[in-house]
CSV table of C-alpha atoms in Angstrom, one decimal:
chain,number,residue,atom,x,y,z
N,1,MET,CA,-3.3,173.8,-177.4
N,2,LEU,CA,-2.0,176.8,-179.2
N,3,PHE,CA,-5.3,178.2,-180.2
N,4,HIS,CA,-8.3,178.7,-178.0
N,5,THR,CA,-11.7,180.1,-178.3
N,6,PHE,CA,-13.9,181.1,-175.4
N,7,ASP,CA,-17.7,181.2,-175.0
N,8,SER,CA,-17.4,184.1,-172.4
N,9,GLN,CA,-15.1,186.6,-170.7
N,10,ASP,CA,-15.5,184.6,-167.5
N,11,GLU,CA,-14.4,181.4,-169.2
N,12,ARG,CA,-11.3,183.3,-170.7
N,13,ARG,CA,-10.4,184.8,-167.2
N,14,GLU,CA,-10.5,181.4,-165.6
N,15,PHE,CA,-8.3,179.9,-168.3
N,16,GLY,CA,-5.5,182.4,-168.3
N,17,GLY,CA,-6.6,186.1,-167.8
N,18,SER,CA,-5.6,188.5,-170.4
N,19,ALA,CA,-2.1,187.1,-171.4
N,20,PHE,CA,-3.1,186.2,-174.9
N,21,ILE,CA,-2.3,187.2,-178.2
N,22,GLU,CA,-5.8,188.0,-179.8
N,23,ILE,CA,-6.6,187.2,-183.3
N,24,GLN,CA,-9.8,189.1,-184.1
N,25,TYR,CA,-11.9,190.0,-186.8
N,26,CYS,CA,-11.8,193.7,-188.1
N,27,LYS,CA,-15.6,194.5,-188.0
N,28,LEU,CA,-15.2,198.1,-189.2
N,29,PRO,CA,-17.0,199.1,-192.5
N,30,ALA,CA,-14.9,198.2,-195.7
N,31,ASP,CA,-14.4,202.0,-196.6
N,32,THR,CA,-12.8,202.7,-193.3
N,33,LYS,CA,-9.4,204.6,-193.6
N,34,LEU,CA,-6.4,202.4,-192.9
N,35,LYS,CA,-5.4,205.0,-190.4
N,36,LYS,CA,-8.6,204.5,-188.3
N,37,ILE,CA,-8.3,200.8,-188.7
N,38,VAL,CA,-5.0,200.5,-186.8
N,39,ALA,CA,-6.0,203.2,-184.4
N,40,SER,CA,-5.8,201.7,-180.8
N,41,LYS,CA,-9.2,203.5,-180.1
N,42,SER,CA,-10.7,201.4,-183.0
N,43,ILE,CA,-9.8,198.0,-181.2
N,44,ASN,CA,-12.3,196.3,-178.9
N,45,ASN,CA,-10.3,193.6,-177.2
N,46,TRP,CA,-11.6,190.3,-175.9
N,47,GLN,CA,-14.1,189.5,-178.4
N,48,ASN,CA,-15.8,186.2,-177.9
N,49,ASP,CA,-15.5,185.2,-181.7
N,50,SER,CA,-11.6,185.8,-181.5
N,51,LEU,CA,-9.0,183.3,-181.4
N,52,TYR,CA,-6.6,183.2,-178.8
N,53,VAL,CA,-2.9,182.4,-178.6
N,54,ASN,CA,-1.4,181.5,-175.3
N,55,ASN,CA,2.1,180.5,-176.2
N,56,GLU,CA,3.6,183.5,-177.8
N,57,GLU,CA,7.1,182.1,-178.5
N,58,LEU,CA,5.8,179.0,-180.5
N,59,PHE,CA,3.3,181.3,-182.3
N,60,TYR,CA,6.2,183.6,-183.3
N,61,GLU,CA,8.5,180.9,-184.3
N,62,GLU,CA,5.9,179.0,-186.4
N,63,TYR,CA,3.9,181.9,-187.9
N,64,SER,CA,6.0,184.9,-188.1
N,65,SER,CA,7.0,184.1,-191.7
N,66,ILE,CA,3.4,183.6,-192.5
N,67,PHE,CA,2.1,186.8,-191.1
N,68,ASP,CA,4.8,189.0,-192.6
N,69,ARG,CA,2.7,191.9,-194.2
N,70,GLY,CA,0.6,193.2,-191.4
N,71,VAL,CA,0.0,196.9,-191.0
N,72,TYR,CA,1.2,198.2,-187.6
N,73,ASN,CA,-0.3,201.3,-185.8
N,74,ASN,CA,2.2,203.4,-187.4
N,75,LEU,CA,1.1,202.5,-190.8
N,76,LYS,CA,4.4,200.6,-191.5
N,77,THR,CA,4.4,196.9,-192.5
N,78,GLY,CA,6.4,194.0,-191.5
N,79,VAL,CA,6.6,190.7,-189.5
N,80,VAL,CA,3.9,190.1,-187.0
N,81,ASP,CA,4.6,192.3,-183.8
N,82,ILE,CA,3.4,190.3,-180.9
N,83,PHE,CA,3.3,193.3,-178.5
N,84,GLY,CA,1.3,195.6,-181.0
N,85,ILE,CA,-1.6,195.9,-183.5
N,86,ASN,CA,-1.2,194.1,-186.8
N,87,TYR,CA,-3.8,194.6,-189.6
N,88,TYR,CA,-4.4,192.1,-192.5
N,89,ASN,CA,-6.9,193.2,-195.2
N,90,THR,CA,-9.1,190.7,-196.9
N,91,GLN,CA,-6.9,190.6,-200.0
N,92,LEU,CA,-4.1,188.9,-197.8
N,93,VAL,CA,-6.4,186.2,-196.4
N,94,ASP,CA,-6.1,184.0,-199.5
N,95,ALA,CA,-2.3,184.3,-199.6
N,96,ILE,CA,-2.2,183.5,-195.9
N,97,LEU,CA,-4.4,180.5,-196.3
N,98,GLU,CA,-2.2,179.2,-199.1
N,99,HIS,CA,0.8,179.7,-197.0
N,100,LEU,CA,-0.6,177.9,-194.1
N,101,GLU,CA,-1.6,174.9,-196.4
N,102,LYS,CA,1.9,174.8,-197.6
N,103,GLU,CA,3.7,175.1,-194.3
N,104,LYS,CA,1.3,173.3,-192.0
N,105,PRO,CA,2.6,174.8,-188.6
N,106,THR,CA,1.0,173.8,-185.3
N,107,GLU,CA,-2.6,173.7,-185.4
N,108,TRP,CA,-2.6,175.2,-188.8
N,109,ASP,CA,-6.0,173.5,-189.4
N,110,VAL,CA,-7.6,175.5,-186.4
N,111,LEU,CA,-6.3,178.8,-187.8
N,112,THR,CA,-7.3,178.1,-191.2
N,113,SER,CA,-10.9,177.4,-190.3
N,114,TRP,CA,-11.1,180.6,-188.4
N,115,LEU,CA,-9.3,182.7,-191.1
N,116,LYS,CA,-12.0,181.6,-193.9
N,117,LYS,CA,-14.6,183.6,-191.9
N,118,ALA,CA,-12.4,186.9,-192.1
N,119,LYS,CA,-13.3,187.3,-195.8
N,120,TYR,CA,-16.8,188.1,-194.5
N,121,PHE,CA,-15.3,190.9,-192.4
N,122,ASN,CA,-12.7,193.8,-193.2
N,123,GLY,CA,-9.8,191.4,-192.7
N,124,PHE,CA,-8.5,190.7,-189.2
N,125,TYR,CA,-6.1,191.8,-186.6
N,126,ILE,CA,-3.3,190.0,-184.4
N,127,LEU,CA,-3.4,192.1,-181.2
N,128,GLY,CA,-0.3,191.5,-179.4
N,129,LEU,CA,0.2,190.9,-175.5
């Protein structure tokens, strides 16, 4: 399995510790400034409603072209950085969902189901290793 969810931090630690890419909902208010959204102090890692990726090479190979417009911590945008902060606002969610439907990469259906909920938050992050 490429994507995992965990019911508790203990379950996550037993499965593999902290060596995951974390795809996390951005729970900051919609009017939060972008600089604060991508600040490392705004990130609360290891959320129970996050989606975890345990094969960064496969993820990058199959998903980097889909996650190509994220905002980095330095406010620049580009292809997903599997070692850093990547933020995707709610306006990008539909485009990403369309791309997933077209490309159908590994476990795209799991990611699609999770991403549909991102519209109810202030987008989402992909948090690297």
